[in-house]
Amino acid sequence: MTAPGPRILDLGTRIEPFGDPVGALPLFDATFAELRAQEILRSRVPAERLTFADHALATHAVLAAFAKATPGGRPAALALPAHPVFEALAAVSDVRRDGDRLIYDVFLDAPADADLDRLRAEAVPTLVALEPRTLARALPRLGPPPYTEPVLMSGAFALHVQHWVHVLWAAKAWVQALLPFAEGKRRRGSVIGPGADVHPSAYLEGAIIGAGAEIGASCVLRHCYVGPRSRLSDFTKLAHGVLGPDTHTLADATFEHVVALGGGTLTNLLLQDSLLGRQVFLTTGVVFWRDALGEPITVQHRGVEVDTGRKVLGGCAGHGSILGARTIVAPGRALPNRTTVVMRKAEGVFKVADAPPGTPMCWNEGALVPVTEVEPGYAPEELA
């Protein structure tokens, strides 16, 4: 007989630009709904006591503390302290703030017939007093302060996944919650899954390596997840990120605070703070611009621009996108599924002028021409 599960309030939440129902969104080597079910199981809270909006998540440590702090007898709503790291995760969502508390759509002992509006009105907020462990991440010293932001390192958090930014933020934070339960050999605080091949020169720190993955020479992997059957070529660097199953990186690629949902081929000299859908092809010349020069970065949500409160945020590429050389994406922008960008037409080379071998050339109105045609008398320093 199947044990009763939690009640999930189906609100029809879909995550753009992917179009996936939030529960079916691929994360790590599972779906969002499957990962939430794992967290419930690990919390040891009877699942039938729990009710979630379809977009709501709380990790096992939070759920266990929530149940312990709830006296019972009437519906309760999960509340966390308004710590800066929890406030940052709550941006662009309908997490409610009540004084110094953040209130989530996670409920205990809710009536079986209660809808979300009723639960929000009637459930008593129960504060789970967490002091999250964080790492201060240095930010570019552009514009006004702050010049650091907290990075969650404890794996205990709650979140409403209602936008692509929440997928990016949740996946990075979730690595620490998954690490103690990952299957495989332990190596200096990391876990190497069955059949994975890690080169002896690779450096791992707080990393999860999925079954059958291949990690090349001199790779550096910190606080990250590499999915099953993925192949990371030599000198790949990944920090505070997630590469889903069947991801292939080319040599010397660098990713920081990046989440890729899997199945893609990726290379970039430095990609940061961005989300890539399934089966994305990304080349070295692609730029997801991530720095705010003045006001915090905004994103499109439900047809309007919404402030993320972030000084640093890249962009998002939908499933099946092909992003070639010279693709430049502004901060906070999302590309639809199956977007193909190979170059900016204005910078295309459609004609090459005749010139002796070794002549310095430059782009000019769609053609490569000798530099001296554009700048008479100019001599490149490289050839001096």
mmCIF file of C-alpha atoms in Angstrom:
data_model
loop_
_atom_site.group_PDB
_atom_site.id
_atom_site.type_symbol
_atom_site.label_atom_id
_atom_site.label_comp_id
_atom_site.label_asym_id
_atom_site.label_seq_id
_atom_site.Cartn_x
_atom_site.Cartn_y
_atom_site.Cartn_z
ATOM 1 C CA MET A 1 0.000 0.000 0.000
ATOM 2 C CA THR A 2 1.372 3.428 -0.987
ATOM 3 C CA ALA A 3 1.927 5.833 1.898
ATOM 4 C CA PRO A 4 -0.065 9.078 1.705
ATOM 5 C CA GLY A 5 1.872 11.966 0.236
ATOM 6 C CA PRO A 6 1.761 15.714 0.751
ATOM 7 C CA ARG A 7 -1.030 17.795 -0.720
ATOM 8 C CA ILE A 8 0.173 19.910 -3.645
ATOM 9 C CA LEU A 9 -1.978 22.893 -4.609
ATOM 10 C CA ASP A 10 -1.835 22.952 -8.411
ATOM 11 C CA LEU A 11 -1.779 26.607 -9.442
ATOM 12 C CA GLY A 12 -0.631 25.913 -12.985
ATOM 13 C CA THR A 13 2.747 27.555 -12.368
ATOM 14 C CA ARG A 14 5.035 27.450 -15.394
ATOM 15 C CA ILE A 15 8.601 28.656 -15.587
ATOM 16 C CA GLU A 16 9.392 30.927 -18.521
ATOM 17 C CA PRO A 17 11.103 30.938 -20.961
ATOM 18 C CA PHE A 18 11.054 27.137 -20.759
ATOM 19 C CA GLY A 19 7.291 26.692 -20.534
ATOM 20 C CA ASP A 20 7.705 23.683 -18.230
ATOM 21 C CA PRO A 21 5.235 23.168 -15.370
ATOM 22 C CA VAL A 22 7.247 23.908 -12.262
ATOM 23 C CA GLY A 23 6.898 20.348 -10.948
ATOM 24 C CA ALA A 24 8.263 18.885 -14.195
ATOM 25 C CA LEU A 25 11.234 21.232 -14.474
ATOM 26 C CA PRO A 26 14.463 19.184 -14.789
ATOM 27 C CA LEU A 27 16.924 19.799 -11.962
ATOM 28 C CA PHE A 28 20.007 17.749 -11.159
ATOM 29 C CA ASP A 29 18.990 14.237 -12.325
ATOM 30 C CA ALA A 30 15.313 14.540 -11.359
ATOM 31 C CA THR A 31 12.412 16.979 -11.495
ATOM 32 C CA PHE A 32 11.516 19.749 -9.092
ATOM 33 C CA ALA A 33 8.576 17.702 -7.773
ATOM 34 C CA GLU A 34 10.755 14.608 -7.244
ATOM 35 C CA LEU A 35 13.408 16.602 -5.409
ATOM 36 C CA ARG A 36 10.792 18.192 -3.152
ATOM 37 C CA ALA A 37 9.460 14.701 -2.350
ATOM 38 C CA GLN A 38 13.005 13.622 -1.408
ATOM 39 C CA GLU A 39 13.322 16.563 0.975
ATOM 40 C CA ILE A 40 10.013 15.625 2.633
ATOM 41 C CA LEU A 41 11.158 12.020 3.069
ATOM 42 C CA ARG A 42 14.495 13.085 4.555
ATOM 43 C CA SER A 43 12.789 15.459 6.985
ATOM 44 C CA ARG A 44 10.855 12.537 8.563
ATOM 45 C CA VAL A 45 7.790 14.749 8.818
ATOM 46 C CA PRO A 46 4.665 12.682 8.000
ATOM 47 C CA ALA A 47 3.933 13.687 4.421
ATOM 48 C CA GLU A 48 0.177 13.762 4.956
ATOM 49 C CA ARG A 49 0.625 16.680 7.376
ATOM 50 C CA LEU A 50 2.180 18.885 4.697
ATOM 51 C CA THR A 51 0.597 21.106 2.058
ATOM 52 C CA PHE A 52 2.608 22.982 -0.567
ATOM 53 C CA ALA A 53 1.684 25.421 -3.290
ATOM 54 C CA ASP A 54 3.070 23.902 -6.497
ATOM 55 C CA HIS A 55 5.860 26.509 -6.561
ATOM 56 C CA ALA A 56 6.904 26.143 -2.905
ATOM 57 C CA LEU A 57 9.994 24.392 -1.595
ATOM 58 C CA ALA A 58 11.586 23.837 1.793
ATOM 59 C CA THR A 59 14.600 21.613 2.340
ATOM 60 C CA HIS A 60 14.581 18.754 4.822
ATOM 61 C CA ALA A 61 16.308 20.652 7.633
ATOM 62 C CA VAL A 62 13.741 23.449 7.424
ATOM 63 C CA LEU A 63 10.786 21.036 7.295
ATOM 64 C CA ALA A 64 12.034 19.109 10.324
ATOM 65 C CA ALA A 65 12.499 22.317 12.320
ATOM 66 C CA PHE A 66 9.076 23.581 11.154
ATOM 67 C CA ALA A 67 7.332 20.455 12.444
ATOM 68 C CA LYS A 68 9.213 20.637 15.737
ATOM 69 C CA ALA A 69 8.284 24.301 16.249
ATOM 70 C CA THR A 70 4.597 23.824 15.394
ATOM 71 C CA PRO A 71 2.379 23.019 18.403
ATOM 72 C CA GLY A 72 -0.364 21.451 16.277
ATOM 73 C CA GLY A 73 -4.093 21.798 16.533
ATOM 74 C CA ARG A 74 -4.504 24.387 13.801
ATOM 75 C CA PRO A 75 -2.967 25.146 10.373
ATOM 76 C CA ALA A 76 0.530 26.627 10.433
ATOM 77 C CA ALA A 77 2.506 28.452 7.739
ATOM 78 C CA LEU A 78 6.289 28.250 7.467
ATOM 79 C CA ALA A 79 8.116 31.458 8.376
ATOM 80 C CA LEU A 80 11.846 32.166 8.268
ATOM 81 C CA PRO A 81 13.729 35.154 9.669
ATOM 82 C CA ALA A 82 14.231 38.011 7.206
ATOM 83 C CA HIS A 83 17.953 37.310 6.955
ATOM 84 C CA PRO A 84 19.590 39.009 3.948
ATOM 85 C CA VAL A 85 20.255 35.672 2.224
ATOM 86 C CA PHE A 86 16.603 34.581 2.570
ATOM 87 C CA GLU A 87 15.408 38.010 1.437
ATOM 88 C CA ALA A 88 17.605 37.740 -1.646
ATOM 89 C CA LEU A 89 16.104 34.333 -2.503
ATOM 90 C CA ALA A 90 12.590 35.739 -2.067
ATOM 91 C CA ALA A 91 12.983 38.478 -4.690
ATOM 92 C CA VAL A 92 10.618 38.339 -7.714
ATOM 93 C CA SER A 93 8.243 36.033 -5.824
ATOM 94 C CA ASP A 94 5.114 36.316 -3.710
ATOM 95 C CA VAL A 95 6.816 35.265 -0.480
ATOM 96 C CA ARG A 96 5.059 37.454 2.088
ATOM 97 C CA ARG A 97 6.872 39.664 4.577
ATOM 98 C CA ASP A 98 5.471 40.285 8.048
ATOM 99 C CA GLY A 99 7.814 42.451 10.076
ATOM 100 C CA ASP A 100 11.043 40.524 10.466
ATOM 101 C CA ARG A 101 9.566 37.287 9.079
ATOM 102 C CA LEU A 102 9.240 35.849 5.583
ATOM 103 C CA ILE A 103 6.154 33.636 5.155
ATOM 104 C CA TYR A 104 6.045 30.811 2.611
ATOM 105 C CA ASP A 105 3.319 28.741 0.965
ATOM 106 C CA VAL A 106 4.305 25.663 2.991
ATOM 107 C CA PHE A 107 1.701 24.553 5.524
ATOM 108 C CA LEU A 108 1.253 21.996 8.295
ATOM 109 C CA ASP A 109 -2.079 20.435 9.302
ATOM 110 C CA ALA A 110 -4.096 22.305 6.680
ATOM 111 C CA PRO A 111 -7.769 21.391 6.090
ATOM 112 C CA ALA A 112 -8.122 19.098 3.092
ATOM 113 C CA ASP A 113 -10.549 21.460 1.353
ATOM 114 C CA ALA A 114 -8.625 24.705 1.943
ATOM 115 C CA ASP A 115 -7.361 26.617 -1.082
ATOM 116 C CA LEU A 116 -4.253 28.814 -1.086
ATOM 117 C CA ASP A 117 -6.061 32.084 -0.368
ATOM 118 C CA ARG A 118 -7.744 30.571 2.666
ATOM 119 C CA LEU A 119 -4.502 29.077 3.959
ATOM 120 C CA ARG A 120 -2.654 32.360 3.564
ATOM 121 C CA ALA A 121 -5.405 34.067 5.551
ATOM 122 C CA GLU A 122 -5.918 31.480 8.297
ATOM 123 C CA ALA A 123 -2.651 29.567 8.830
ATOM 124 C CA VAL A 124 -0.623 30.826 11.784
ATOM 125 C CA PRO A 125 2.953 31.751 10.799
ATOM 126 C CA THR A 126 5.437 29.608 12.713
ATOM 127 C CA LEU A 127 8.951 31.011 12.837
ATOM 128 C CA VAL A 128 11.798 28.572 12.272
ATOM 129 C CA ALA A 129 14.771 30.288 13.876
ATOM 130 C CA LEU A 130 17.572 29.538 11.442
ATOM 131 C CA GLU A 131 20.929 31.281 11.357
ATOM 132 C CA PRO A 132 22.135 30.404 7.866
ATOM 133 C CA ARG A 133 25.788 29.728 7.170
ATOM 134 C CA THR A 134 26.917 32.027 4.386
ATOM 135 C CA LEU A 135 29.980 32.962 2.387
ATOM 136 C CA ALA A 136 30.617 36.606 1.505
ATOM 137 C CA ARG A 137 31.018 36.829 -2.255
ATOM 138 C CA ALA A 138 32.958 39.831 -3.544
ATOM 139 C CA LEU A 139 31.144 41.890 -6.187
ATOM 140 C CA PRO A 140 32.597 44.320 -8.723
ATOM 141 C CA ARG A 141 33.113 47.743 -7.202
ATOM 142 C CA LEU A 142 30.810 49.423 -9.704
ATOM 143 C CA GLY A 143 28.232 51.963 -8.612
ATOM 144 C CA PRO A 144 27.046 52.280 -5.013
ATOM 145 C CA PRO A 145 27.606 49.591 -2.338
ATOM 146 C CA PRO A 146 27.173 46.833 -1.287
ATOM 147 C CA TYR A 147 30.241 45.220 -2.775
ATOM 148 C CA THR A 148 29.539 41.767 -1.350
ATOM 149 C CA GLU A 149 26.545 39.434 -1.344
ATOM 150 C CA PRO A 150 25.853 36.421 0.891
ATOM 151 C CA VAL A 151 26.064 32.963 -0.680
ATOM 152 C CA LEU A 152 24.105 30.290 1.196
ATOM 153 C CA MET A 153 26.364 27.409 2.234
ATOM 154 C CA SER A 154 24.194 25.481 4.725
ATOM 155 C CA GLY A 155 21.585 23.958 2.392
ATOM 156 C CA ALA A 156 18.738 24.943 4.750
ATOM 157 C CA PHE A 157 16.323 27.294 2.979
ATOM 158 C CA ALA A 158 12.827 27.793 1.588
ATOM 159 C CA LEU A 159 11.868 29.304 -1.745
ATOM 160 C CA HIS A 160 9.026 30.006 -4.146
ATOM 161 C CA VAL A 161 10.104 28.859 -7.622
ATOM 162 C CA GLN A 162 8.065 31.187 -9.835
ATOM 163 C CA HIS A 163 10.657 32.588 -12.255
ATOM 164 C CA TRP A 164 13.840 31.443 -13.973
ATOM 165 C CA VAL A 165 15.926 33.386 -11.424
ATOM 166 C CA HIS A 166 14.572 31.111 -8.686
ATOM 167 C CA VAL A 167 15.711 28.040 -10.633
ATOM 168 C CA LEU A 168 19.188 29.557 -10.810
ATOM 169 C CA TRP A 169 19.282 30.489 -7.136
ATOM 170 C CA ALA A 170 17.616 27.311 -5.837
ATOM 171 C CA ALA A 171 19.842 24.894 -7.742
ATOM 172 C CA LYS A 172 23.029 26.528 -6.481
ATOM 173 C CA ALA A 173 21.803 26.531 -2.877
ATOM 174 C CA TRP A 174 20.450 22.976 -3.142
ATOM 175 C CA VAL A 175 23.880 21.425 -3.740
ATOM 176 C CA GLN A 176 24.725 21.713 -0.044
ATOM 177 C CA ALA A 177 21.427 20.048 0.949
ATOM 178 C CA LEU A 178 22.047 17.133 -1.427
ATOM 179 C CA LEU A 179 25.721 16.562 -0.586
ATOM 180 C CA PRO A 180 25.242 14.497 2.624
ATOM 181 C CA PHE A 181 22.884 12.101 0.810
ATOM 182 C CA ALA A 182 24.781 11.685 -2.471
ATOM 183 C CA GLU A 183 25.780 8.116 -3.304
ATOM 184 C CA GLY A 184 29.389 7.257 -4.054
ATOM 185 C CA LYS A 185 32.918 7.434 -2.726
ATOM 186 C CA ARG A 186 33.837 10.262 -0.375
ATOM 187 C CA ARG A 187 36.896 12.299 -1.271
ATOM 188 C CA ARG A 188 37.894 15.391 0.710
ATOM 189 C CA GLY A 189 34.345 16.522 1.304
ATOM 190 C CA SER A 190 33.161 15.582 -2.184
ATOM 191 C CA VAL A 191 31.212 12.579 -3.473
ATOM 192 C CA ILE A 192 32.179 10.653 -6.616
ATOM 193 C CA GLY A 193 29.350 8.555 -8.025
ATOM 194 C CA PRO A 194 29.598 4.949 -9.243
ATOM 195 C CA GLY A 195 31.555 4.556 -12.457
ATOM 196 C CA ALA A 196 32.716 8.175 -12.525
ATOM 197 C CA ASP A 197 36.269 8.766 -13.778
ATOM 198 C CA VAL A 198 38.057 11.665 -12.104
ATOM 199 C CA HIS A 199 41.571 12.478 -13.313
ATOM 200 C CA PRO A 200 44.129 12.408 -10.468
ATOM 201 C CA SER A 201 45.093 16.025 -11.152
ATOM 202 C CA ALA A 202 41.512 17.331 -10.786
ATOM 203 C CA TYR A 203 40.718 19.352 -7.656
ATOM 204 C CA LEU A 204 37.374 18.761 -5.921
ATOM 205 C CA GLU A 205 35.932 20.714 -2.988
ATOM 206 C CA GLY A 206 32.374 20.137 -1.813
ATOM 207 C CA ALA A 207 31.433 18.696 -5.203
ATOM 208 C CA ILE A 208 28.964 15.992 -6.253
ATOM 209 C CA ILE A 209 30.062 13.984 -9.292
ATOM 210 C CA GLY A 210 27.289 11.918 -10.853
ATOM 211 C CA ALA A 211 27.497 8.291 -11.916
ATOM 212 C CA GLY A 212 29.488 7.689 -15.086
ATOM 213 C CA ALA A 213 30.762 11.261 -15.343
ATOM 214 C CA GLU A 214 34.247 11.972 -16.718
ATOM 215 C CA ILE A 215 36.351 14.741 -15.163
ATOM 216 C CA GLY A 216 39.423 15.707 -17.170
ATOM 217 C CA ALA A 217 42.930 16.724 -16.190
ATOM 218 C CA SER A 218 43.386 19.785 -13.974
ATOM 219 C CA CYS A 219 39.665 20.475 -13.650
ATOM 220 C CA VAL A 220 38.754 22.577 -10.600
ATOM 221 C CA LEU A 221 35.296 21.933 -9.110
ATOM 222 C CA ARG A 222 34.141 23.802 -5.988
ATOM 223 C CA HIS A 223 30.743 23.544 -4.270
ATOM 224 C CA CYS A 224 29.047 22.240 -7.379
ATOM 225 C CA TYR A 225 27.157 19.372 -8.994
ATOM 226 C CA VAL A 226 28.141 17.526 -12.169
ATOM 227 C CA GLY A 227 25.382 15.293 -13.490
ATOM 228 C CA PRO A 228 25.578 11.646 -14.531
ATOM 229 C CA ARG A 229 27.319 10.859 -17.826
ATOM 230 C CA SER A 230 28.666 14.397 -18.148
ATOM 231 C CA ARG A 231 32.120 14.957 -19.662
ATOM 232 C CA LEU A 232 34.226 17.849 -18.451
ATOM 233 C CA SER A 233 37.243 18.393 -20.663
ATOM 234 C CA ASP A 234 40.674 19.277 -19.321
ATOM 235 C CA PHE A 235 41.044 22.506 -17.315
ATOM 236 C CA THR A 236 37.293 23.055 -16.914
ATOM 237 C CA LYS A 237 36.514 25.183 -13.855
ATOM 238 C CA LEU A 238 33.124 25.196 -12.106
ATOM 239 C CA ALA A 239 32.324 27.015 -8.861
ATOM 240 C CA HIS A 240 28.969 27.263 -7.043
ATOM 241 C CA GLY A 241 27.091 25.820 -9.980
ATOM 242 C CA VAL A 242 25.214 22.900 -11.462
ATOM 243 C CA LEU A 243 25.796 21.055 -14.727
ATOM 244 C CA GLY A 244 22.910 18.658 -15.321
ATOM 245 C CA PRO A 245 23.180 15.144 -16.755
ATOM 246 C CA ASP A 246 24.884 14.551 -20.106
ATOM 247 C CA THR A 247 26.573 17.951 -20.210
ATOM 248 C CA HIS A 248 29.796 18.256 -22.206
ATOM 249 C CA THR A 249 32.269 21.091 -21.648
ATOM 250 C CA LEU A 250 35.184 21.894 -23.922
ATOM 251 C CA ALA A 251 38.722 22.477 -22.683
ATOM 252 C CA ASP A 252 39.490 25.448 -20.442
ATOM 253 C CA ALA A 253 35.851 26.470 -19.944
ATOM 254 C CA THR A 254 35.045 28.458 -16.798
ATOM 255 C CA PHE A 255 31.645 28.713 -15.096
ATOM 256 C CA GLU A 256 30.863 30.566 -11.862
ATOM 257 C CA HIS A 257 27.394 30.592 -10.276
ATOM 258 C CA VAL A 258 25.991 28.998 -13.445
ATOM 259 C CA VAL A 259 23.232 26.379 -13.692
ATOM 260 C CA ALA A 260 22.804 24.269 -16.832
ATOM 261 C CA LEU A 261 19.859 21.874 -16.872
ATOM 262 C CA GLY A 262 21.765 19.274 -18.872
ATOM 263 C CA GLY A 263 22.376 17.733 -22.251
ATOM 264 C CA GLY A 264 24.276 20.691 -23.685
ATOM 265 C CA THR A 265 27.709 21.392 -25.113
ATOM 266 C CA LEU A 266 29.271 24.361 -23.355
ATOM 267 C CA THR A 267 32.439 26.363 -23.567
ATOM 268 C CA ASN A 268 33.172 29.868 -22.370
ATOM 269 C CA LEU A 269 36.187 31.657 -20.997
ATOM 270 C CA LEU A 270 34.046 33.010 -18.139
ATOM 271 C CA LEU A 271 30.280 32.581 -17.869
ATOM 272 C CA GLN A 272 28.727 33.822 -14.627
ATOM 273 C CA ASP A 273 25.349 34.028 -12.877
ATOM 274 C CA SER A 274 23.318 32.563 -15.728
ATOM 275 C CA LEU A 275 20.819 29.754 -16.346
ATOM 276 C CA LEU A 276 20.956 27.490 -19.402
ATOM 277 C CA GLY A 277 18.115 25.180 -20.376
ATOM 278 C CA ARG A 278 18.336 21.649 -21.716
ATOM 279 C CA GLN A 279 20.360 20.924 -24.867
ATOM 280 C CA VAL A 280 21.968 24.371 -25.113
ATOM 281 C CA PHE A 281 25.009 24.895 -27.348
ATOM 282 C CA LEU A 282 27.205 27.722 -26.064
ATOM 283 C CA THR A 283 30.474 28.927 -27.591
ATOM 284 C CA THR A 284 33.376 30.905 -26.191
ATOM 285 C CA GLY A 285 32.372 34.247 -27.684
ATOM 286 C CA VAL A 286 28.972 34.375 -25.966
ATOM 287 C CA VAL A 287 28.612 37.094 -23.332
ATOM 288 C CA PHE A 288 25.888 37.159 -20.686
ATOM 289 C CA TRP A 289 26.543 40.611 -19.300
ATOM 290 C CA ARG A 290 25.911 40.436 -15.553
ATOM 291 C CA ASP A 291 26.934 43.706 -13.911
ATOM 292 C CA ALA A 292 24.569 46.517 -12.931
ATOM 293 C CA LEU A 293 26.180 49.893 -13.498
ATOM 294 C CA GLY A 294 23.618 51.823 -11.471
ATOM 295 C CA GLU A 295 20.242 50.579 -10.283
ATOM 296 C CA PRO A 296 19.741 46.874 -9.414
ATOM 297 C CA ILE A 297 19.005 44.557 -12.321
ATOM 298 C CA THR A 298 15.394 43.992 -13.346
ATOM 299 C CA VAL A 299 13.716 41.017 -15.026
ATOM 300 C CA GLN A 300 10.467 40.516 -16.893
ATOM 301 C CA HIS A 301 7.849 38.801 -14.719
ATOM 302 C CA ARG A 302 4.161 38.525 -15.557
ATOM 303 C CA GLY A 303 4.515 41.211 -18.184
ATOM 304 C CA VAL A 304 6.244 43.867 -16.075
ATOM 305 C CA GLU A 305 9.807 44.735 -15.084
ATOM 306 C CA VAL A 306 10.540 43.603 -11.529
ATOM 307 C CA ASP A 307 13.502 44.662 -9.400
ATOM 308 C CA THR A 308 15.655 41.688 -8.364
ATOM 309 C CA GLY A 309 17.635 43.685 -5.822
ATOM 310 C CA ARG A 310 20.784 42.200 -7.358
ATOM 311 C CA LYS A 311 23.864 44.045 -8.545
ATOM 312 C CA VAL A 312 25.001 40.908 -10.340
ATOM 313 C CA LEU A 313 22.736 38.755 -12.520
ATOM 314 C CA GLY A 314 23.330 37.269 -15.951
ATOM 315 C CA GLY A 315 20.641 35.900 -18.226
ATOM 316 C CA CYS A 316 18.811 32.767 -19.276
ATOM 317 C CA ALA A 317 18.814 30.683 -22.462
ATOM 318 C CA GLY A 318 15.788 28.516 -23.219
ATOM 319 C CA HIS A 319 15.880 24.811 -24.052
ATOM 320 C CA GLY A 320 17.604 23.954 -27.329
ATOM 321 C CA SER A 321 19.195 27.359 -27.859
ATOM 322 C CA ILE A 322 22.282 27.690 -30.070
ATOM 323 C CA LEU A 323 24.423 30.655 -29.090
ATOM 324 C CA GLY A 324 27.399 31.386 -31.315
ATOM 325 C CA ALA A 325 30.212 33.895 -31.418
ATOM 326 C CA ARG A 326 29.477 37.505 -30.497
ATOM 327 C CA THR A 327 26.135 36.815 -28.860
ATOM 328 C CA ILE A 328 25.711 39.468 -26.172
ATOM 329 C CA VAL A 329 22.795 39.225 -23.726
ATOM 330 C CA ALA A 330 22.016 42.099 -21.355
ATOM 331 C CA PRO A 331 21.629 41.479 -17.595
ATOM 332 C CA GLY A 332 18.359 39.867 -16.568
ATOM 333 C CA ARG A 333 17.216 38.982 -20.088
ATOM 334 C CA ALA A 334 15.843 35.559 -21.087
ATOM 335 C CA LEU A 335 16.050 34.017 -24.564
ATOM 336 C CA PRO A 336 13.104 31.848 -25.699
ATOM 337 C CA ASN A 337 13.428 28.120 -26.331
ATOM 338 C CA ARG A 338 15.308 27.169 -29.516
ATOM 339 C CA THR A 339 16.795 30.633 -30.019
ATOM 340 C CA THR A 340 19.653 30.587 -32.536
ATOM 341 C CA VAL A 341 22.154 33.453 -32.534
ATOM 342 C CA VAL A 342 25.332 32.940 -34.529
ATOM 343 C CA MET A 343 26.563 36.510 -34.935
ATOM 344 C CA ARG A 344 25.448 40.095 -35.141
ATOM 345 C CA LYS A 345 24.772 40.803 -38.792
ATOM 346 C CA ALA A 346 26.385 44.218 -38.586
ATOM 347 C CA GLU A 347 29.690 42.565 -37.675
ATOM 348 C CA GLY A 348 29.622 39.851 -40.301
ATOM 349 C CA VAL A 349 32.496 39.534 -42.761
ATOM 350 C CA PHE A 350 31.012 39.265 -46.237
ATOM 351 C CA LYS A 351 34.067 40.292 -48.259
ATOM 352 C CA VAL A 352 37.838 40.001 -47.827
ATOM 353 C CA ALA A 353 40.013 42.521 -49.627
ATOM 354 C CA ASP A 354 43.032 41.335 -51.596
ATOM 355 C CA ALA A 355 46.204 42.023 -49.637
ATOM 356 C CA PRO A 356 49.684 40.506 -49.262
ATOM 357 C CA PRO A 357 50.063 37.806 -46.596
ATOM 358 C CA GLY A 358 50.717 39.299 -43.165
ATOM 359 C CA THR A 359 48.879 42.556 -43.860
ATOM 360 C CA PRO A 360 47.095 43.835 -40.724
ATOM 361 C CA MET A 361 43.354 43.742 -41.417
ATOM 362 C CA CYS A 362 40.293 45.152 -39.680
ATOM 363 C CA TRP A 363 36.518 45.029 -40.106
ATOM 364 C CA ASN A 364 34.922 47.854 -42.062
ATOM 365 C CA GLU A 365 31.291 47.842 -43.222
ATOM 366 C CA GLY A 366 31.039 44.107 -43.713
ATOM 367 C CA ALA A 367 34.508 43.575 -45.171
ATOM 368 C CA LEU A 368 38.016 42.816 -43.949
ATOM 369 C CA VAL A 369 40.296 45.507 -45.334
ATOM 370 C CA PRO A 370 43.866 46.631 -44.635
ATOM 371 C CA VAL A 371 44.044 48.749 -41.487
ATOM 372 C CA THR A 372 45.694 51.558 -43.444
ATOM 373 C CA GLU A 373 42.540 51.995 -45.540
ATOM 374 C CA VAL A 374 40.611 52.892 -42.403
ATOM 375 C CA GLU A 375 43.426 54.582 -40.468
ATOM 376 C CA PRO A 376 46.064 55.910 -42.914
ATOM 377 C CA GLY A 377 49.537 55.752 -41.438
ATOM 378 C CA TYR A 378 48.461 53.525 -38.537
ATOM 379 C CA ALA A 379 50.953 50.804 -37.512
ATOM 380 C CA PRO A 380 49.716 48.172 -35.007
ATOM 381 C CA GLU A 381 51.906 48.033 -31.899
ATOM 382 C CA GLU A 382 51.885 44.233 -32.106
ATOM 383 C CA LEU A 383 53.895 44.462 -35.344
ATOM 384 C CA ALA A 384 56.261 47.216 -34.246
#
